[in-house]
Amino acid sequence: MVEELTIGNFDEIGAMDRRNDRLVAATNTGRLGVWEIHGETMSLFSEEQRPPELGAANLTVNDLAISPRSSGEVALATADAILIYDIGKLAVQYALEGFSGDVATRVDWGGPNGNLIAAGWFGSIGQMWNTLSREELLQVGGSPGTSVATSAVTFSPDGRTVAYGSTNGQVTLWDTNSSEFIQSLEQHTGQVRSLEYSADGSELVSGSTDTNAIIWEVETGNPIYILEGHASFVTHSAWSPAGNLIATGDAQGVVILWDTQTGEAVIQLRTNTSAEPINGLAWSEDGYSLITASARRISMWRIDLTVEVDESEEPPAEDVTVTPTEEGP
């Protein structure tokens, strides 16, 4: 591990996202921390008290997404709405309304021109909006209040496709221009909690409450590898910039790195000693560092797979753990 950051008096971290050299984390009381990433280090750019616009002290931010058009804007998934928040102005710009009494659990910001926001709701269907017109363009799933809800969402790198994961284990792909259904990916036996495309958009990784992650070939809709090794729900996944590694995090604070060419586990990280869930994963732009978020801790890990290992003397990859050392008070 290169550096471990403790978030002062922040409450439990509920969400984290990185775009370019900026990292944003949000807590379950609506407070935000913003960092600039410099190679193997991170410096605190701003630590913001919860502005009045973010509402009551018990506001929960379940997910967030940084705008591809401006790293100063973030979409916050909260109860009842997706809030578009300007970091520089410390103000909510506008809200994209969901369903009364429901909670937004996942959000992503993408599209061909970076002007689309997609969200999933705890007890309702998925939605997609145009951020310029604020018009709703797509609803995915059944009627609000049905037993099947959206639990994960991500845009393809070119923004032409949006993928939704559901509580029934399905992943559905939709055309962002026409809002037409493309195909369904079916293999999981539990809720789909995480989705992310490879950098070239040819593959998609999904994580589920069935404790597995799956690498899919997007063109055919067929699974390439089923990644088995977690003992708890897979909550987040992140594809390395080079595409050779996938990081998956679970509800007990364990992160596993997988070789995308073989589907084999290569490193296991125990990010905390309290079995607290992983609430965010992000790679640095150069792909040499992995950033993990759980509870009150954000850690940066240096990933080096160049050292030759004598397999006759070392334990198998799934037993290899790296425990962070405390820094600071």
CSV table of C-alpha atoms in Angstrom, one decimal:
chain,number,residue,atom,x,y,z
A,1,MET,CA,0.0,0.0,0.0
A,2,VAL,CA,1.3,3.4,-0.9
A,3,GLU,CA,-0.8,5.7,1.3
A,4,GLU,CA,-3.8,5.3,3.6
A,5,LEU,CA,-6.1,8.3,4.2
A,6,THR,CA,-8.4,8.6,7.2
A,7,ILE,CA,-11.3,10.9,6.6
A,8,GLY,CA,-11.2,12.9,9.9
A,9,ASN,CA,-14.6,13.4,11.4
A,10,PHE,CA,-16.5,12.1,8.4
A,11,ASP,CA,-19.2,9.5,9.0
A,12,GLU,CA,-19.3,6.3,7.1
A,13,ILE,CA,-18.4,6.6,3.4
A,14,GLY,CA,-21.3,5.6,1.3
A,15,ALA,CA,-19.9,6.2,-2.2
A,16,MET,CA,-16.8,7.1,-4.2
A,17,ASP,CA,-15.9,7.9,-7.8
A,18,ARG,CA,-12.8,8.9,-9.8
A,19,ARG,CA,-12.5,10.7,-13.1
A,20,ASN,CA,-9.2,11.8,-14.5
A,21,ASP,CA,-7.1,13.0,-11.5
A,22,ARG,CA,-10.0,13.8,-9.2
A,23,LEU,CA,-11.6,11.6,-6.5
A,24,VAL,CA,-14.8,12.4,-4.7
A,25,ALA,CA,-16.2,10.6,-1.7
A,26,ALA,CA,-19.5,11.1,0.1
A,27,THR,CA,-20.7,10.1,3.5
A,28,ASN,CA,-24.1,9.0,4.8
A,29,THR,CA,-24.7,12.6,6.1
A,30,GLY,CA,-24.1,14.2,2.8
A,31,ARG,CA,-20.6,15.5,3.4
A,32,LEU,CA,-18.1,15.4,0.5
A,33,GLY,CA,-14.4,15.0,0.3
A,34,VAL,CA,-12.5,15.8,-2.9
A,35,TRP,CA,-8.9,14.7,-3.6
A,36,GLU,CA,-6.5,15.3,-6.4
A,37,ILE,CA,-4.5,12.2,-7.3
A,38,HIS,CA,-0.8,12.8,-8.0
A,39,GLY,CA,0.9,9.5,-9.2
A,40,GLU,CA,1.2,7.5,-6.0
A,41,THR,CA,-0.1,10.1,-3.6
A,42,MET,CA,-3.4,11.9,-3.0
A,43,SER,CA,-3.8,15.4,-1.6
A,44,LEU,CA,-7.0,16.7,0.0
A,45,PHE,CA,-8.5,19.3,-2.4
A,46,SER,CA,-11.4,20.2,-0.3
A,47,GLU,CA,-13.3,18.9,2.7
A,48,GLU,CA,-16.8,20.3,2.6
A,49,GLN,CA,-19.4,20.6,5.4
A,50,ARG,CA,-22.8,19.6,4.3
A,51,PRO,CA,-24.4,22.6,2.6
A,52,PRO,CA,-28.0,23.6,3.5
A,53,GLU,CA,-29.2,22.5,0.0
A,54,LEU,CA,-28.3,18.9,0.8
A,55,GLY,CA,-31.1,18.7,3.3
A,56,ALA,CA,-31.5,17.0,6.6
A,57,ALA,CA,-28.5,15.6,8.6
A,58,ASN,CA,-29.6,12.0,8.0
A,59,LEU,CA,-29.3,12.4,4.2
A,60,THR,CA,-27.7,9.2,2.7
A,61,VAL,CA,-25.6,9.3,-0.5
A,62,ASN,CA,-25.8,5.8,-1.8
A,63,ASP,CA,-23.7,6.4,-5.0
A,64,LEU,CA,-22.2,9.2,-6.9
A,65,ALA,CA,-20.8,9.9,-10.4
A,66,ILE,CA,-18.5,12.7,-11.6
A,67,SER,CA,-19.5,14.4,-14.8
A,68,PRO,CA,-17.5,13.5,-17.9
A,69,ARG,CA,-17.9,17.1,-19.0
A,70,SER,CA,-16.7,18.8,-15.8
A,71,SER,CA,-15.0,17.3,-12.8
A,72,GLY,CA,-16.5,20.0,-10.7
A,73,GLU,CA,-20.0,18.5,-11.0
A,74,VAL,CA,-21.2,15.3,-9.4
A,75,ALA,CA,-24.5,13.4,-9.4
A,76,LEU,CA,-25.6,12.2,-6.0
A,77,ALA,CA,-28.0,9.3,-5.6
A,78,THR,CA,-30.2,10.1,-2.6
A,79,ALA,CA,-33.8,9.5,-1.4
A,80,ASP,CA,-36.4,10.7,-3.9
A,81,ALA,CA,-33.9,12.3,-6.4
A,82,ILE,CA,-30.6,12.5,-8.2
A,83,LEU,CA,-29.0,15.7,-7.0
A,84,ILE,CA,-26.6,17.5,-9.4
A,85,TYR,CA,-24.1,19.2,-7.2
A,86,ASP,CA,-21.5,21.9,-8.1
A,87,ILE,CA,-18.3,21.3,-6.0
A,88,GLY,CA,-16.9,24.8,-6.7
A,89,LYS,CA,-20.1,26.7,-5.9
A,90,LEU,CA,-21.1,24.4,-2.9
A,91,ALA,CA,-24.6,24.2,-4.3
A,92,VAL,CA,-27.1,21.9,-5.7
A,93,GLN,CA,-27.8,22.9,-9.3
A,94,TYR,CA,-30.9,20.9,-9.9
A,95,ALA,CA,-32.6,17.6,-9.1
A,96,LEU,CA,-33.8,14.8,-11.3
A,97,GLU,CA,-36.9,13.4,-9.7
A,98,GLY,CA,-37.4,9.8,-9.1
A,99,PHE,CA,-40.3,8.1,-7.4
A,100,SER,CA,-41.8,9.4,-4.2
A,101,GLY,CA,-40.7,7.5,-1.1
A,102,ASP,CA,-38.1,5.5,-3.0
A,103,VAL,CA,-34.3,5.6,-2.7
A,104,ALA,CA,-31.7,5.9,-5.6
A,105,THR,CA,-29.1,3.2,-5.1
A,106,ARG,CA,-26.9,3.6,-8.2
A,107,VAL,CA,-26.1,6.4,-10.6
A,108,ASP,CA,-23.8,6.9,-13.6
A,109,TRP,CA,-23.0,9.8,-15.8
A,110,GLY,CA,-22.1,9.2,-19.5
A,111,GLY,CA,-23.5,9.2,-23.0
A,112,PRO,CA,-21.9,10.0,-26.4
A,113,ASN,CA,-21.7,13.7,-25.4
A,114,GLY,CA,-21.5,13.2,-21.6
A,115,ASN,CA,-25.0,14.6,-21.1
A,116,LEU,CA,-26.9,11.5,-19.9
A,117,ILE,CA,-27.5,10.3,-16.4
A,118,ALA,CA,-28.8,6.9,-15.5
A,119,ALA,CA,-30.0,5.7,-12.1
A,120,GLY,CA,-31.4,2.6,-10.4
A,121,TRP,CA,-33.9,2.7,-7.6
A,122,PHE,CA,-34.3,0.4,-4.6
A,123,GLY,CA,-38.0,-0.4,-5.2
A,124,SER,CA,-38.6,0.9,-8.7
A,125,ILE,CA,-37.5,0.9,-12.3
A,126,GLY,CA,-34.4,2.3,-13.8
A,127,GLN,CA,-34.3,5.7,-15.4
A,128,MET,CA,-32.2,7.8,-17.8
A,129,TRP,CA,-32.3,11.6,-18.4
A,130,ASN,CA,-30.8,14.2,-20.7
A,131,THR,CA,-28.9,16.6,-18.4
A,132,LEU,CA,-29.3,19.5,-20.8
A,133,SER,CA,-33.1,19.3,-21.2
A,134,ARG,CA,-33.6,17.3,-18.0
A,135,GLU,CA,-36.0,15.2,-20.0
A,136,GLU,CA,-36.5,11.5,-19.0
A,137,LEU,CA,-35.5,9.4,-22.0
A,138,LEU,CA,-35.8,5.8,-20.7
A,139,GLN,CA,-37.5,3.7,-18.0
A,140,VAL,CA,-36.2,0.1,-17.5
A,141,GLY,CA,-38.1,-2.6,-15.7
A,142,GLY,CA,-41.7,-3.1,-14.5
A,143,SER,CA,-44.0,-0.7,-12.8
A,144,PRO,CA,-42.8,1.2,-9.7
A,145,GLY,CA,-43.4,-0.9,-6.6
A,146,THR,CA,-42.9,-4.3,-8.3
A,147,SER,CA,-40.6,-6.9,-6.8
A,148,VAL,CA,-38.0,-6.5,-9.5
A,149,ALA,CA,-35.9,-3.3,-9.2
A,150,THR,CA,-32.7,-1.9,-10.7
A,151,SER,CA,-29.7,-2.4,-8.5
A,152,ALA,CA,-26.7,-1.4,-10.8
A,153,VAL,CA,-26.1,0.8,-13.8
A,154,THR,CA,-23.2,1.8,-16.1
A,155,PHE,CA,-22.6,3.4,-19.5
A,156,SER,CA,-20.3,2.0,-22.1
A,157,PRO,CA,-17.1,4.0,-22.8
A,158,ASP,CA,-18.5,5.4,-26.1
A,159,GLY,CA,-21.8,6.2,-24.3
A,160,ARG,CA,-23.9,4.4,-26.9
A,161,THR,CA,-25.1,1.7,-24.5
A,162,VAL,CA,-26.3,1.8,-21.0
A,163,ALA,CA,-26.4,-1.4,-18.9
A,164,TYR,CA,-28.8,-2.0,-16.0
A,165,GLY,CA,-28.5,-4.8,-13.4
A,166,SER,CA,-31.7,-5.9,-11.6
A,167,THR,CA,-32.6,-7.6,-8.4
A,168,ASN,CA,-33.6,-10.7,-10.3
A,169,GLY,CA,-30.1,-11.3,-11.5
A,170,GLN,CA,-30.5,-10.0,-15.1
A,171,VAL,CA,-28.4,-7.5,-16.9
A,172,THR,CA,-30.1,-5.6,-19.7
A,173,LEU,CA,-28.4,-3.5,-22.4
A,174,TRP,CA,-30.1,-0.5,-24.0
A,175,ASP,CA,-29.3,1.9,-26.9
A,176,THR,CA,-28.9,5.4,-25.5
A,177,ASN,CA,-29.9,7.1,-28.7
A,178,SER,CA,-33.1,5.2,-29.5
A,179,SER,CA,-33.8,4.0,-25.9
A,180,GLU,CA,-34.4,0.5,-27.5
A,181,PHE,CA,-33.6,-2.8,-25.8
A,182,ILE,CA,-30.5,-4.6,-27.2
A,183,GLN,CA,-30.1,-7.8,-25.2
A,184,SER,CA,-30.3,-9.5,-21.8
A,185,LEU,CA,-27.4,-11.2,-20.0
A,186,GLU,CA,-28.6,-14.0,-17.7
A,187,GLN,CA,-26.4,-16.1,-15.4
A,188,HIS,CA,-26.5,-14.6,-11.9
A,189,THR,CA,-28.7,-16.1,-9.2
A,190,GLY,CA,-28.7,-13.1,-7.0
A,191,GLN,CA,-29.1,-9.3,-7.3
A,192,VAL,CA,-26.7,-7.6,-9.6
A,193,ARG,CA,-24.9,-4.9,-7.5
A,194,SER,CA,-22.1,-3.7,-9.8
A,195,LEU,CA,-21.4,-3.2,-13.5
A,196,GLU,CA,-18.5,-1.9,-15.4
A,197,TYR,CA,-17.3,-2.0,-19.0
A,198,SER,CA,-13.7,-2.7,-20.2
A,199,ALA,CA,-12.0,0.4,-21.7
A,200,ASP,CA,-12.8,-0.8,-25.3
A,201,GLY,CA,-16.4,-1.7,-24.5
A,202,SER,CA,-16.1,-5.2,-25.7
A,203,GLU,CA,-16.5,-6.8,-22.3
A,204,LEU,CA,-18.6,-6.1,-19.2
A,205,VAL,CA,-18.1,-7.3,-15.6
A,206,SER,CA,-21.0,-7.8,-13.2
A,207,GLY,CA,-21.0,-8.5,-9.5
A,208,SER,CA,-23.8,-10.0,-7.5
A,209,THR,CA,-25.2,-11.0,-4.2
A,210,ASP,CA,-24.6,-14.6,-5.3
A,211,THR,CA,-20.9,-13.9,-4.4
A,212,ASN,CA,-19.7,-14.2,-8.0
A,213,ALA,CA,-18.6,-11.8,-10.6
A,214,ILE,CA,-18.9,-12.5,-14.3
A,215,ILE,CA,-17.0,-11.3,-17.3
A,216,TRP,CA,-19.3,-11.1,-20.3
A,217,GLU,CA,-18.6,-10.8,-24.0
A,218,VAL,CA,-20.8,-7.9,-25.0
A,219,GLU,CA,-21.3,-8.8,-28.7
A,220,THR,CA,-22.5,-12.3,-28.1
A,221,GLY,CA,-23.9,-11.9,-24.6
A,222,ASN,CA,-22.1,-15.0,-23.4
A,223,PRO,CA,-20.1,-15.3,-20.1
A,224,ILE,CA,-16.4,-15.6,-20.6
A,225,TYR,CA,-15.4,-16.3,-17.0
A,226,ILE,CA,-17.3,-16.7,-13.8
A,227,LEU,CA,-15.1,-15.3,-11.0
A,228,GLU,CA,-15.6,-17.3,-7.9
A,229,GLY,CA,-13.7,-16.6,-4.6
A,230,HIS,CA,-15.7,-14.1,-2.5
A,231,ALA,CA,-17.4,-15.3,0.6
A,232,SER,CA,-19.9,-12.4,0.6
A,233,PHE,CA,-21.9,-10.2,-1.7
A,234,VAL,CA,-19.9,-8.5,-4.5
A,235,THR,CA,-20.6,-4.8,-4.0
A,236,HIS,CA,-18.3,-3.1,-6.4
A,237,SER,CA,-16.1,-3.8,-9.4
A,238,ALA,CA,-13.4,-1.8,-11.3
A,239,TRP,CA,-11.6,-2.6,-14.5
A,240,SER,CA,-7.9,-1.5,-14.7
A,241,PRO,CA,-7.1,1.0,-17.5
A,242,ALA,CA,-4.9,-1.6,-19.3
A,243,GLY,CA,-7.7,-4.1,-19.1
A,244,ASN,CA,-5.5,-6.9,-17.7
A,245,LEU,CA,-7.0,-6.8,-14.2
A,246,ILE,CA,-10.4,-6.5,-12.6
A,247,ALA,CA,-10.9,-5.6,-8.9
A,248,THR,CA,-14.0,-6.8,-7.1
A,249,GLY,CA,-14.9,-5.8,-3.5
A,250,ASP,CA,-17.4,-7.5,-1.2
A,251,ALA,CA,-19.6,-6.9,1.8
A,252,GLN,CA,-16.9,-8.1,4.2
A,253,GLY,CA,-14.2,-5.7,3.1
A,254,VAL,CA,-12.3,-8.1,0.9
A,255,VAL,CA,-11.0,-7.1,-2.6
A,256,ILE,CA,-9.8,-9.6,-5.1
A,257,LEU,CA,-7.8,-8.8,-8.2
A,258,TRP,CA,-8.4,-11.1,-11.2
A,259,ASP,CA,-6.4,-11.7,-14.4
A,260,THR,CA,-8.9,-11.0,-17.2
A,261,GLN,CA,-7.0,-13.3,-19.6
A,262,THR,CA,-7.4,-16.4,-17.4
A,263,GLY,CA,-10.1,-15.6,-14.9
A,264,GLU,CA,-7.8,-16.5,-12.1
A,265,ALA,CA,-7.4,-14.6,-8.8
A,266,VAL,CA,-3.9,-13.1,-8.4
A,267,ILE,CA,-4.1,-10.9,-5.2
A,268,GLN,CA,-6.5,-10.7,-2.3
A,269,LEU,CA,-6.6,-7.5,-0.1
A,270,ARG,CA,-8.2,-7.3,3.3
A,271,THR,CA,-8.9,-3.6,3.5
A,272,ASN,CA,-10.1,-3.5,7.1
A,273,THR,CA,-10.2,-5.6,10.2
A,274,SER,CA,-13.9,-5.0,11.0
A,275,ALA,CA,-15.4,-6.8,7.9
A,276,GLU,CA,-16.9,-3.5,6.8
A,277,PRO,CA,-18.2,-3.5,3.2
A,278,ILE,CA,-16.4,-2.0,0.2
A,279,ASN,CA,-18.3,1.1,-0.8
A,280,GLY,CA,-16.1,2.2,-3.7
A,281,LEU,CA,-13.3,1.0,-6.0
A,282,ALA,CA,-11.3,3.1,-8.4
A,283,TRP,CA,-8.0,2.7,-10.3
A,284,SER,CA,-5.5,5.5,-10.8
A,285,GLU,CA,-5.1,6.6,-14.4
A,286,ASP,CA,-1.8,4.9,-14.8
A,287,GLY,CA,-3.3,1.6,-13.5
A,288,TYR,CA,-0.5,1.1,-10.9
A,289,SER,CA,-2.6,2.0,-7.9
A,290,LEU,CA,-6.0,0.8,-6.6
A,291,ILE,CA,-8.1,3.0,-4.4
A,292,THR,CA,-10.6,1.4,-2.0
A,293,ALA,CA,-13.3,2.9,0.2
A,294,SER,CA,-14.9,1.3,3.3
A,295,ALA,CA,-16.4,2.9,6.4
A,296,ARG,CA,-14.2,5.8,7.4
A,297,ARG,CA,-11.2,4.7,5.5
A,298,ILE,CA,-9.9,5.4,2.0
A,299,SER,CA,-6.7,3.5,1.0
A,300,MET,CA,-4.4,3.6,-2.0
A,301,TRP,CA,-2.7,0.4,-2.8
A,302,ARG,CA,0.4,0.0,-5.1
A,303,ILE,CA,-0.3,-3.0,-7.4
A,304,ASP,CA,2.9,-4.7,-8.6
A,305,LEU,CA,2.6,-8.0,-10.3
A,306,THR,CA,6.1,-8.1,-11.8
A,307,VAL,CA,7.7,-10.1,-9.0
A,308,GLU,CA,8.3,-13.7,-9.8
A,309,VAL,CA,6.7,-16.1,-7.3
A,310,ASP,CA,7.9,-19.6,-6.5
A,311,GLU,CA,4.6,-21.4,-6.4
A,312,SER,CA,6.2,-24.3,-4.5
A,313,GLU,CA,6.9,-22.1,-1.5
A,314,GLU,CA,4.1,-19.5,-1.6
A,315,PRO,CA,0.4,-19.9,-0.8
A,316,PRO,CA,-2.1,-19.8,-3.7
A,317,ALA,CA,-3.3,-16.4,-4.8
A,318,GLU,CA,-6.7,-16.6,-3.1
A,319,ASP,CA,-4.9,-16.9,0.3
A,320,VAL,CA,-2.5,-14.0,-0.2
A,321,THR,CA,-3.6,-11.0,1.8
A,322,VAL,CA,-2.2,-7.5,2.2
A,323,THR,CA,-3.1,-5.6,5.3
A,324,PRO,CA,-2.7,-1.8,5.4
A,325,THR,CA,-0.6,-0.2,8.0
A,326,GLU,CA,-2.0,2.8,10.0
A,327,GLU,CA,-0.6,6.2,9.2
A,328,GLY,CA,-1.2,9.3,11.3
A,329,PRO,CA,-3.1,9.5,14.6
